[in-house]
XYZ file of C-alpha atoms in Angstrom:
571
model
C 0.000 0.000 0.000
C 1.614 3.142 -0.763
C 2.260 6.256 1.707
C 0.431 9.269 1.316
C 3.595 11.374 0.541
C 3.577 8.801 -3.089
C 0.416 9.086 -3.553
C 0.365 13.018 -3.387
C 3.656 13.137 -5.490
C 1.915 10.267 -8.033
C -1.293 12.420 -8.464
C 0.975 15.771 -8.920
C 2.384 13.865 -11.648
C -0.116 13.290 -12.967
C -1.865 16.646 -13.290
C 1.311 18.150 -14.702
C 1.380 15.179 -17.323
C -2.254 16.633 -18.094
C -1.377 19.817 -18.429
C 1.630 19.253 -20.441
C -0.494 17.519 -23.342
C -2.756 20.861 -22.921
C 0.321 22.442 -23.821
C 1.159 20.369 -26.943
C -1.867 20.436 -27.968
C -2.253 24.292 -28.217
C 1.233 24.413 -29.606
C 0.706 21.829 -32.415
C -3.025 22.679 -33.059
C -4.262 24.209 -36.475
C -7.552 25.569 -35.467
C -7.858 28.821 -33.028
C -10.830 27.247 -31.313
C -8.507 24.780 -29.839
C -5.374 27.398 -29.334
C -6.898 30.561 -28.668
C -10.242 29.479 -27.227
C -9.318 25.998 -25.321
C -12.038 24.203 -26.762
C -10.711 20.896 -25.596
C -11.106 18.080 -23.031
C -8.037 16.329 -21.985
C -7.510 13.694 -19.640
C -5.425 10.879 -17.930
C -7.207 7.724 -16.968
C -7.106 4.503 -14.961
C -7.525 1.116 -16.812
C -11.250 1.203 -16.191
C -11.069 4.552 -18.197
C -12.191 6.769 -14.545
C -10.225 10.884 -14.896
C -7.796 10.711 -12.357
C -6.180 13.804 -13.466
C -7.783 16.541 -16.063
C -6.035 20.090 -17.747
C -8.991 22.420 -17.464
C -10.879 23.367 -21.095
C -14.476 22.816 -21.842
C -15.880 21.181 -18.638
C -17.963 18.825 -19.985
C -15.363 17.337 -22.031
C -13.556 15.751 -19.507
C -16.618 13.450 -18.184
C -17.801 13.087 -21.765
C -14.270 11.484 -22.238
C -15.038 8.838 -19.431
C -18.019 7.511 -21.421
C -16.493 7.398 -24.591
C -13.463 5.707 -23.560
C -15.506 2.888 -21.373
C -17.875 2.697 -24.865
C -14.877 2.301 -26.666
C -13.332 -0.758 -24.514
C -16.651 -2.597 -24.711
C -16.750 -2.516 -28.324
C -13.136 -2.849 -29.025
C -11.664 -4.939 -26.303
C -9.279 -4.664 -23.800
C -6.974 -7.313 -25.126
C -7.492 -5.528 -28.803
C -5.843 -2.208 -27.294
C -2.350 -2.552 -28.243
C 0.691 -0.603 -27.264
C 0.950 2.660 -29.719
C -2.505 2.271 -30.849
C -4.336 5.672 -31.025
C -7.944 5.265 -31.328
C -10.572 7.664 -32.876
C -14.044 7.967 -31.587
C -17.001 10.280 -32.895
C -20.014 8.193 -32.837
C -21.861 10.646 -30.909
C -24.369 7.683 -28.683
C -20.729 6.650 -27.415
C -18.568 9.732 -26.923
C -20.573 11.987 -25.712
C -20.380 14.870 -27.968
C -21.169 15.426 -32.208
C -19.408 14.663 -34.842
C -17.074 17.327 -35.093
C -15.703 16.966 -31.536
C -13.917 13.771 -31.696
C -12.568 11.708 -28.706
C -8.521 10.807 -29.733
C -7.552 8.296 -27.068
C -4.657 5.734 -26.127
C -4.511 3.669 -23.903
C -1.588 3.133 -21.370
C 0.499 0.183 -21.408
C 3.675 -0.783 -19.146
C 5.337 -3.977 -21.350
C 1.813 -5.980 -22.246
C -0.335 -4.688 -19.111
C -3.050 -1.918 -19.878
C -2.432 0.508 -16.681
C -4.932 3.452 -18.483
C -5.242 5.691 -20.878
C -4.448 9.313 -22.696
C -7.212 11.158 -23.510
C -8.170 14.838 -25.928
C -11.132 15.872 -27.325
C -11.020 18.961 -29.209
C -13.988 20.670 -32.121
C -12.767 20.071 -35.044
C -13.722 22.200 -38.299
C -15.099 19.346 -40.917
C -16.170 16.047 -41.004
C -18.499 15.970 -44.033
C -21.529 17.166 -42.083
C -24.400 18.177 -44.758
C -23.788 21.958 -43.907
C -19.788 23.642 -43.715
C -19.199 25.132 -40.213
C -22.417 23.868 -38.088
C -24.996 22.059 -38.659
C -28.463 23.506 -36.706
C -31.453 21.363 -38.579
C -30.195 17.805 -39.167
C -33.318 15.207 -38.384
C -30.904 12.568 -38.328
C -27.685 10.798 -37.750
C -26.790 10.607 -41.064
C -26.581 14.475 -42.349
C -24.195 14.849 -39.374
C -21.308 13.419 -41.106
C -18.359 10.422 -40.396
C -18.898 8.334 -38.052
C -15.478 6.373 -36.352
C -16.732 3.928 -33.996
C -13.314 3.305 -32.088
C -11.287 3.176 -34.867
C -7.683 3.014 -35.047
C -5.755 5.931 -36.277
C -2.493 4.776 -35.343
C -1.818 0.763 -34.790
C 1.042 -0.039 -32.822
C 2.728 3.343 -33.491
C 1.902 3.291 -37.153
C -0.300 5.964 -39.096
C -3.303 4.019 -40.299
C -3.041 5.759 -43.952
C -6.650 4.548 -44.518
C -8.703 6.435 -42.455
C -6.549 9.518 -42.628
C -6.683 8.874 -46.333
C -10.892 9.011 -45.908
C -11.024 12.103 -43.830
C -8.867 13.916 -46.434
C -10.971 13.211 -49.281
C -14.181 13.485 -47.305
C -13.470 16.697 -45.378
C -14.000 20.469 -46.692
C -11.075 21.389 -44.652
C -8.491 18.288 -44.877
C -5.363 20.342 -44.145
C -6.676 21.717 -40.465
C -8.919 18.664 -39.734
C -6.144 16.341 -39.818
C -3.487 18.866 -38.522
C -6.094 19.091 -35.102
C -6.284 15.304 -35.082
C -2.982 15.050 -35.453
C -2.471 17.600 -32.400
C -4.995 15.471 -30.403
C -2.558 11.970 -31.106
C 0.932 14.351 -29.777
C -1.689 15.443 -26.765
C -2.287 11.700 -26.211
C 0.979 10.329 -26.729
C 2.376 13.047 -24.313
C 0.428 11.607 -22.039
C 0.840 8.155 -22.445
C 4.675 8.898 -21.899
C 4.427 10.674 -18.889
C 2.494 8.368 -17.331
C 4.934 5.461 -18.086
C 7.718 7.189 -16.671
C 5.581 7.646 -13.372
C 5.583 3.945 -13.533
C 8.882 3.671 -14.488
C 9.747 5.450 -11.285
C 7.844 4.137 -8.604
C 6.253 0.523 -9.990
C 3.344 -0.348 -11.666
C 1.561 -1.228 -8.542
C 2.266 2.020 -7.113
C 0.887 3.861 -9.797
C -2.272 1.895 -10.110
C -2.157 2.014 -6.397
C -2.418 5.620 -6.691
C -5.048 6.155 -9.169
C -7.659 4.235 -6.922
C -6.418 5.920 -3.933
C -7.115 9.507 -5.713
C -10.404 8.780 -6.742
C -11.118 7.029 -3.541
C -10.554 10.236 -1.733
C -12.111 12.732 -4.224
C -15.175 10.279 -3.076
C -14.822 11.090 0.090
C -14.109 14.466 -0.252
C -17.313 14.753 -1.920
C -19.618 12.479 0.576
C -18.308 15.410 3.103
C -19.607 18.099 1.144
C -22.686 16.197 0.471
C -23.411 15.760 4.377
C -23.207 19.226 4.795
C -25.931 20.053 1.825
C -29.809 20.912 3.067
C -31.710 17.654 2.273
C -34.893 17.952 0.204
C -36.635 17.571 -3.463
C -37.210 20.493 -5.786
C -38.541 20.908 -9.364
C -37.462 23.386 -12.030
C -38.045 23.512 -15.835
C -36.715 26.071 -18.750
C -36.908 25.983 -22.176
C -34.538 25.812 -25.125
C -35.283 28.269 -27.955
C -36.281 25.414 -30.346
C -34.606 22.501 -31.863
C -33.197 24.151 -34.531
C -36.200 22.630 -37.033
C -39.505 23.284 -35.452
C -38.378 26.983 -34.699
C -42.028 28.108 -33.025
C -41.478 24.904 -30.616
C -39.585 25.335 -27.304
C -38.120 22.882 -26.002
C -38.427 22.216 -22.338
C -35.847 20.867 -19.281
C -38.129 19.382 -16.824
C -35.854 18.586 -13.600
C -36.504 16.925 -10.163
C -33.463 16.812 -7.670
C -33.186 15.157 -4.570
C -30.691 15.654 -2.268
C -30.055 12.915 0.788
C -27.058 12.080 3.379
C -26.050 9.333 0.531
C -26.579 10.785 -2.731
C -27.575 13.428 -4.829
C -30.327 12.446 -7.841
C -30.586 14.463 -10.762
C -34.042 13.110 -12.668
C -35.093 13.959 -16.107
C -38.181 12.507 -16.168
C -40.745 14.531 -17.989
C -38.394 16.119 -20.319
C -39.390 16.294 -23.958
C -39.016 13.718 -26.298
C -40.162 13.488 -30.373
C -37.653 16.227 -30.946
C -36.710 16.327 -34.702
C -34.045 18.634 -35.057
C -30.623 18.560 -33.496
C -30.713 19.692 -29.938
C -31.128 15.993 -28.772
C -28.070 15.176 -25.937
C -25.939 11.866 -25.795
C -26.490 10.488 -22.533
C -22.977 10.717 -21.770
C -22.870 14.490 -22.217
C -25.514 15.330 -19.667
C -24.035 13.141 -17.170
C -21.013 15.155 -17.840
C -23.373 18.633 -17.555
C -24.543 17.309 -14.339
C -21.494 16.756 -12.697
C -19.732 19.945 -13.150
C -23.158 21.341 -11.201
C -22.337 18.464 -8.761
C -18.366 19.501 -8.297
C -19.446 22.888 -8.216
C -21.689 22.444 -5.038
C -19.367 19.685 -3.625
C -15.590 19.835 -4.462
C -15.187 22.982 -6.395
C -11.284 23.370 -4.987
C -9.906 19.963 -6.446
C -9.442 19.057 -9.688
C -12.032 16.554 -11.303
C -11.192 12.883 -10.382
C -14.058 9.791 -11.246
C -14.430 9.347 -7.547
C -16.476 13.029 -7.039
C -18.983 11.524 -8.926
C -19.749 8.632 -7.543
C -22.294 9.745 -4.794
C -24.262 11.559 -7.794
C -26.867 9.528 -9.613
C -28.660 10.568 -12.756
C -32.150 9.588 -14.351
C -32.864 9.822 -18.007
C -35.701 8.113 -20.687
C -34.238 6.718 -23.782
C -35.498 8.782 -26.493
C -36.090 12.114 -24.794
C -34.157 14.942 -25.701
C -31.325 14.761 -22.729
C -30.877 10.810 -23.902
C -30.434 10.860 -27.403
C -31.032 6.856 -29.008
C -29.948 6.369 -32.753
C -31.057 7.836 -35.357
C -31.899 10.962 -33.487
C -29.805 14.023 -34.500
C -27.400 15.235 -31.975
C -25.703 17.916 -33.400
C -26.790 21.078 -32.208
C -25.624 20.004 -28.432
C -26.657 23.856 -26.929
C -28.990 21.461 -24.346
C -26.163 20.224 -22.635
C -24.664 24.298 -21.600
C -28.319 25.271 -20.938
C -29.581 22.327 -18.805
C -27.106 23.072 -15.875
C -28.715 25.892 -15.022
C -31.992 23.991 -15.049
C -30.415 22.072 -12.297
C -29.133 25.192 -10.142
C -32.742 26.434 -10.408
C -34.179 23.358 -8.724
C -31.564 24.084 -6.388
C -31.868 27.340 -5.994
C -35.288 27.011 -4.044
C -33.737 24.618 -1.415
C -29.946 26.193 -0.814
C -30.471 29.628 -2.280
C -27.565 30.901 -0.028
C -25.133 28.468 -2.457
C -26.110 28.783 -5.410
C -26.041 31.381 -8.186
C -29.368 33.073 -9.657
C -29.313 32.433 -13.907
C -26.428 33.606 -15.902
C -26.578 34.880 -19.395
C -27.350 31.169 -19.771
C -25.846 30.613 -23.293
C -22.137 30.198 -24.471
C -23.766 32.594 -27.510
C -20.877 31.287 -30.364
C -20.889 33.167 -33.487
C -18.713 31.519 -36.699
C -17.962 32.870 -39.564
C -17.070 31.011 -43.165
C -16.559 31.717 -46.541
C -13.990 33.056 -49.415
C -11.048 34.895 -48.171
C -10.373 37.562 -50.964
C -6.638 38.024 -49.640
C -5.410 35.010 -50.806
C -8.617 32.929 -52.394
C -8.445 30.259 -49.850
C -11.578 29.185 -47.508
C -11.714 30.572 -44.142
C -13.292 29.599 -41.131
C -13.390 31.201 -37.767
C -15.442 31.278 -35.018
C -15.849 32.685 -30.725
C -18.350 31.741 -27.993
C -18.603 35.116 -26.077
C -19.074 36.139 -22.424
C -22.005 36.484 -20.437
C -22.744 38.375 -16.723
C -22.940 35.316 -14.146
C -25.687 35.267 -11.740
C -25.961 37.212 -8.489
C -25.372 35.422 -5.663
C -25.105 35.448 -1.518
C -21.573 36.425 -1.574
C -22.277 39.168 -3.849
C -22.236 40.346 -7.623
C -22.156 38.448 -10.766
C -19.112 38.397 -12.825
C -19.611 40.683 -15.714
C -18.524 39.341 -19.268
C -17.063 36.011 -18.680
C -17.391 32.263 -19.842
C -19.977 30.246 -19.118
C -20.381 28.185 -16.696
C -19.624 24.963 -18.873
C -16.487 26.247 -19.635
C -14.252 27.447 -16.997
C -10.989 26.812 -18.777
C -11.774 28.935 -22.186
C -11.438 32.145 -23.390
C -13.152 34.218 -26.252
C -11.285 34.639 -29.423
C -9.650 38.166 -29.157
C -10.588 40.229 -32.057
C -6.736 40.596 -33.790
C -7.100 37.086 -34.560
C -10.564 37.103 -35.973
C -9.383 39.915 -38.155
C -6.329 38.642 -38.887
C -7.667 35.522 -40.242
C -11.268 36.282 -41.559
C -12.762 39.106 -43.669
C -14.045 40.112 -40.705
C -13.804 43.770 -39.071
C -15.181 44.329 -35.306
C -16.572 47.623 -35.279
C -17.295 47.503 -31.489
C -17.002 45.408 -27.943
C -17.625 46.137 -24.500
C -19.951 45.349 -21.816
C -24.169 46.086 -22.156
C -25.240 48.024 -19.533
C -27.987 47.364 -17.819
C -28.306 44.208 -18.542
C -27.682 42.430 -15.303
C -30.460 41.789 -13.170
C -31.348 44.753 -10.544
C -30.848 43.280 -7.020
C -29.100 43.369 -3.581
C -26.358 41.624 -5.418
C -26.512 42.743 -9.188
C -26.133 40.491 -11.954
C -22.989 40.335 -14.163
C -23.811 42.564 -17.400
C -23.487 40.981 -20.954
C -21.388 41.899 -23.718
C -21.491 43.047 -27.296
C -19.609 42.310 -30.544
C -20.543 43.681 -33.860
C -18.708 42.383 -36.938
C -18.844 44.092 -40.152
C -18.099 41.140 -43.193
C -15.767 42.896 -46.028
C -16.698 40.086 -48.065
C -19.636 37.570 -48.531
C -19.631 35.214 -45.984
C -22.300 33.007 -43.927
C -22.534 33.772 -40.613
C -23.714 30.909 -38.061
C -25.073 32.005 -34.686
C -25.231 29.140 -31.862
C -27.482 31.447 -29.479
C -30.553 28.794 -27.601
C -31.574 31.312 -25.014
C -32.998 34.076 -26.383
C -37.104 33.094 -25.353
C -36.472 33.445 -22.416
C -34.417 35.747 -19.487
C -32.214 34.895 -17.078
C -34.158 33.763 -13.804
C -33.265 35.291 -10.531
C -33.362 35.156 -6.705
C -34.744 36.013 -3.921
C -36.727 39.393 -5.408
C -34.092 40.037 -7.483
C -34.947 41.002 -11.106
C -34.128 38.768 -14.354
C -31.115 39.568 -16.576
C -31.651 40.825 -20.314
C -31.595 37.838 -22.195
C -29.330 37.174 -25.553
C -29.925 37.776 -28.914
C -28.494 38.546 -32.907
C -28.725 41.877 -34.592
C -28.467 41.658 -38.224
C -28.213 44.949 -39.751
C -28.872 47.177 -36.469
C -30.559 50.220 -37.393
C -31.370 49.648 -40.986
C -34.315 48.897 -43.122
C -32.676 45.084 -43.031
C -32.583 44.756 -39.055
C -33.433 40.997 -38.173
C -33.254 40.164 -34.493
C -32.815 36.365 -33.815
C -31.108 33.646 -32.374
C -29.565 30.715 -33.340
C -29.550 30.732 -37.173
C -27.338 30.267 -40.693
C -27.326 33.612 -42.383
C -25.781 34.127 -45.791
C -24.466 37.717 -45.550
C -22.720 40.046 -48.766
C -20.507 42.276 -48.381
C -20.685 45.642 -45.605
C -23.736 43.740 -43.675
C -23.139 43.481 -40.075
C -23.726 41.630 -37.125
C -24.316 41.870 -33.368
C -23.871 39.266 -31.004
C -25.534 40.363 -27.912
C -24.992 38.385 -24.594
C -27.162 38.286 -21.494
C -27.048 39.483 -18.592
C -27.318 37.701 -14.892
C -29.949 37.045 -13.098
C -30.263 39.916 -9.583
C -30.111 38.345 -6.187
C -32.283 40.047 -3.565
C -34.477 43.195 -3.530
C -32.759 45.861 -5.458
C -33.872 48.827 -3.357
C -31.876 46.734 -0.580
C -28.295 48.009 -2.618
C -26.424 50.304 -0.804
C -26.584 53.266 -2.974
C -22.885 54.228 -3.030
C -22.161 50.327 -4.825
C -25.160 51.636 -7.351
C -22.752 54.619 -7.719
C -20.137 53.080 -8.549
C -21.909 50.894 -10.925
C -23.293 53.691 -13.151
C -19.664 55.063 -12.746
C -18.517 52.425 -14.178
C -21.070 52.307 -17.024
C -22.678 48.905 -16.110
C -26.006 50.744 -14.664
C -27.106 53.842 -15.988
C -28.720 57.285 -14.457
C -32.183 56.027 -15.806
C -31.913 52.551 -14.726
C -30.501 53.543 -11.228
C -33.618 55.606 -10.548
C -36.105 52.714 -11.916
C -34.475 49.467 -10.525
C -32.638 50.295 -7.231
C -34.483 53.709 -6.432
C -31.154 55.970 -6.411
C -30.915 59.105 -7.843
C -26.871 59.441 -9.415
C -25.536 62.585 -10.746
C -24.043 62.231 -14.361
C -21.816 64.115 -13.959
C -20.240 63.964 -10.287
C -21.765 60.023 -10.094
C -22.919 61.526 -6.151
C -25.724 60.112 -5.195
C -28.391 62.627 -4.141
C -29.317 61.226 -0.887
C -32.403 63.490 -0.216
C -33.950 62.368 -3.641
C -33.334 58.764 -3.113
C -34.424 58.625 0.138
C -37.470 59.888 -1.358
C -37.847 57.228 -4.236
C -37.016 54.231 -1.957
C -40.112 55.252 0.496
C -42.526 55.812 -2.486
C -41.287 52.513 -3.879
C -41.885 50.529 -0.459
């Protein structure tokens, strides 16, 4: 049995493997969704393919990784994973995710025993999907493009020429497709490396050891947390936009979730089912949605092992739209960022003093595609943008960050985008007033306006827009999100998630959402409401209407005699 001084050392290891093959990948990568953005999922896992150690990205990758990889082993075999094999995995029922974010893993091997495995999942830009870029109204599997059910890109250290041979002919992009899968096997083999020389240095059965022992405490660590959670049942529901084909449909997240001294149960039941487009979740993805609300509540200050997870159960129905079944179209996975929010609103009634009111509630990606004139070639860029968090006990909302679902990620910064894309952004910067009024004030939104220079299709991923941002507590909802085509013309369109061929000089605004206000606004201390017009997330008018202060424009003093007045009219 090893000491806990290994074990610690091990596990260190370990997490610095992971984040070296975050490292590679972003170095090696051809796409600036993976390198700018860190729109990836990496992992190291035991044999039984449980995260032991993770290098922060998209959130739900990491989990999502779990499920493909244990998938994968049932299909494939144990005994059929070989040393230097590198396996490919996109069939969207096993790993977790669509098409074009692919699970690349390899498994672990000291001499002929399998000891884990090296995982990365990153978006790549084209797998033959029916539309280039995204695809938002597939009604089935099959105009969502390849499929690789486990399949080996590398055997035994050797390129399988095949299959790299069909995604080059099959791909719209060939030259950055491949260069990011290629960027996900270095990721992988990093990590298959540095884990053998942890075994190299302190045995086999120490390392093993050590991987049970991790995830053995991070159970523990979470059962504590648990204890310590009020006990009770609560029901929430919200609502998607649509699924991408029945656009006057919404969609709806029906949630029960119980909370005991043993577990915590997440239940589904009575979500809708018989949706056609492709909104519909792999089951493995909102486990994976589910568990970063779970960590969140329970072992927020640890890095995600298996063993956090294990006192969290989950109920879905085969067919409905958070348990996707073949054929059902899964592309379109904005369910999966929306529905943990569903959860924290269930929440929300029981422990309302640990949990955040709504963000923005959207990751809100816009991509752009087309023709670039400086050098003929197709181009194809794209950014999910920030959104205010929530109001919450503790205080404020964040203003403009990522969501929830993606902790580790950043927005694509706007030389890039121009740099690469016909693309000029006219303006960014925070939305005032559009973070719920409350004791604690919601996080404001943002706002990005790109002009095109040349004809282009813009693609807007953008599934709460129906809707606003719930609150807390008598705290007032956030402004929700939504597209501006042409602001200000004859032409202006407002929407949401959408595929819009655009010419030349046409614009468009991707406004985010603001979060959700936490207590009664006229509760604010009037100097903080001060500061936030100073700061140009509140303004004059809104001061006076939501939080009953009257601010000076030009001094930003609050006239104490006036607001006094307000507040007492307003009780």
């Amino acid at each position: 049995m090893n000491d806990s001084i290994t074990i610690e050392v091990i596990r260190h290891g370990l997490l610095a493997a992971a984040e070296e093959m975050a490292r590679n990948l972003c170095r090696t990568a051809y796409n600036t969704v993976v390198y700018e953005i860190h729109d990836y999922g990496i992992g190291i896992h035991d044999a039984a393919g449980d995260v032991v150690a993770d290098a922060p990205g998209i959130a739900v990758f990491t989990r999502g990784n779990d499920h493909g990889i244990k998938a994968a082993k049932e299909f494939v075999g144990a005994d059929a994973m070989l040393p230097g094999d590198v396996f490919l995995l996109n069939y969207p029922y096993w790993s977790s995710a669509h098409t074009l974010d692919p699970l690349v893993f390899a498994p672990i091997h000291v001499g002929d025993e399998l000891i884990g495995f090296a995982s990365c999942r990153v978006h790549v830009l084209d797998l033959k999907q029916k539309d280039p870029g995204y695809v938002l109204d597939s009604t089935d599997m099959y105009q969502e493009g390849l499929f690789f059910p486990a399949t080996k890109l590398y055997r035994e250290g050797e390129a399988n020429e095949d299959i790299f041979n069909v995604i080059r002919f099959n791909s719209r992009l060939p030259e950055r497709t491949i260069g990011d899968l290629q960027a996900q096997v270095s990721a992988c083999v990093t990590g298959v490396r540095r884990t053998q020389a942890i075994a190299a240095k302190y045995g086999v059965p120490a390392l093993t050891g050590a991987m049970e022992a991790i995830n053995d405490h991070g159970e523990r660590l979470a059962r504590i947390a648990l204890a310590k959670l009020p006990k009770g049942t609560w029901t929430a529901h919200d609502f998607v936009d649509s699924d991408g084909v029945d656009l006057d449909r919404m969609v709806k997240l029906d949630v029960t979730v119980t909370v005991t001294d043993e577990e915590m149960v997440i239940d589904w039941t009575g979500t809708d089912r018989d949706v056609r487009g492709p909104i519909n979740l792999p089951v493995g993805q909102t486990a994976a949605f589910c568990s970063l609300v779970f960590k969140a509540l329970t072992t927020p200050d640890t890095p995600v092992v298996a063993g956090n997870f294990r006192p969290l159960r989950i109920v879905t129905e085969p067919g409905s739209v958070v348990h996707a079944v073949p054929p059902m179209p899964t592309f379109t996975l904005w369910t999966g960022l929306l529905g943990g929010e569903v959860v924290l609103k269930a929440l929300a009634q029981g422990m309302p003093d640990r949990v955040p009111a709504c963000s923005g509630g959207d990751v809100c990606s816009m991509m752009g595609l087309g023709i670039n004139p400086r050098n003929g070639e197709q181009w194809l860029e794209a950014t999910n943008e920030a959104v205010g968090f929530g109001g919450h006990a503790g205080g404020d909302g964040a203003d403009g960050i990522m969501h929830l679902t993606e902790p580790g990620c950043r927005s694509n910064p706007v030389e890039v985008l121009e740099t690469k894309s016909p693309m000029f952004i006219e303006s960014y910067g925070y939305r005032p007033d559009t973070g719920g009024a409350g004791r604690h004030r919601g996080g404001v939104g943002v706002g990005r306006a790109y002009r095109f220079t040349a004809p282009a299709t813009g693609i807007c991923l953008v599934y709460k827009t129906k809707t606003k941002p719930w609150a807390i507590d008598g705290g007032h909802e956030g402004d929700n999100n939504h597209i501006i085509l042409n602001p200000g013309t004859e032409r202006e369109v407002v929407q949401g998630g959408s595929y819009n061929r655009l010419q030349a000089g046409e614009v468009l605004v991707n406004n985010t959402g603001g979060g959700g206000g936490y207590g009664d606004p006229l509760e604010r201390d009037p100097a903080r409401v001060a500061t936030d017009v100073r700061n140009g997330f509140v303004s004059v008018t809104a001061a006076e209407r939501e939080y009953g202060v009257v601010v000076d424009p030009s001094t930003f003093e609050v006239d104490e005699v006036a607001t006094a007045r307000l507040r007492k009219d307003a009780a």
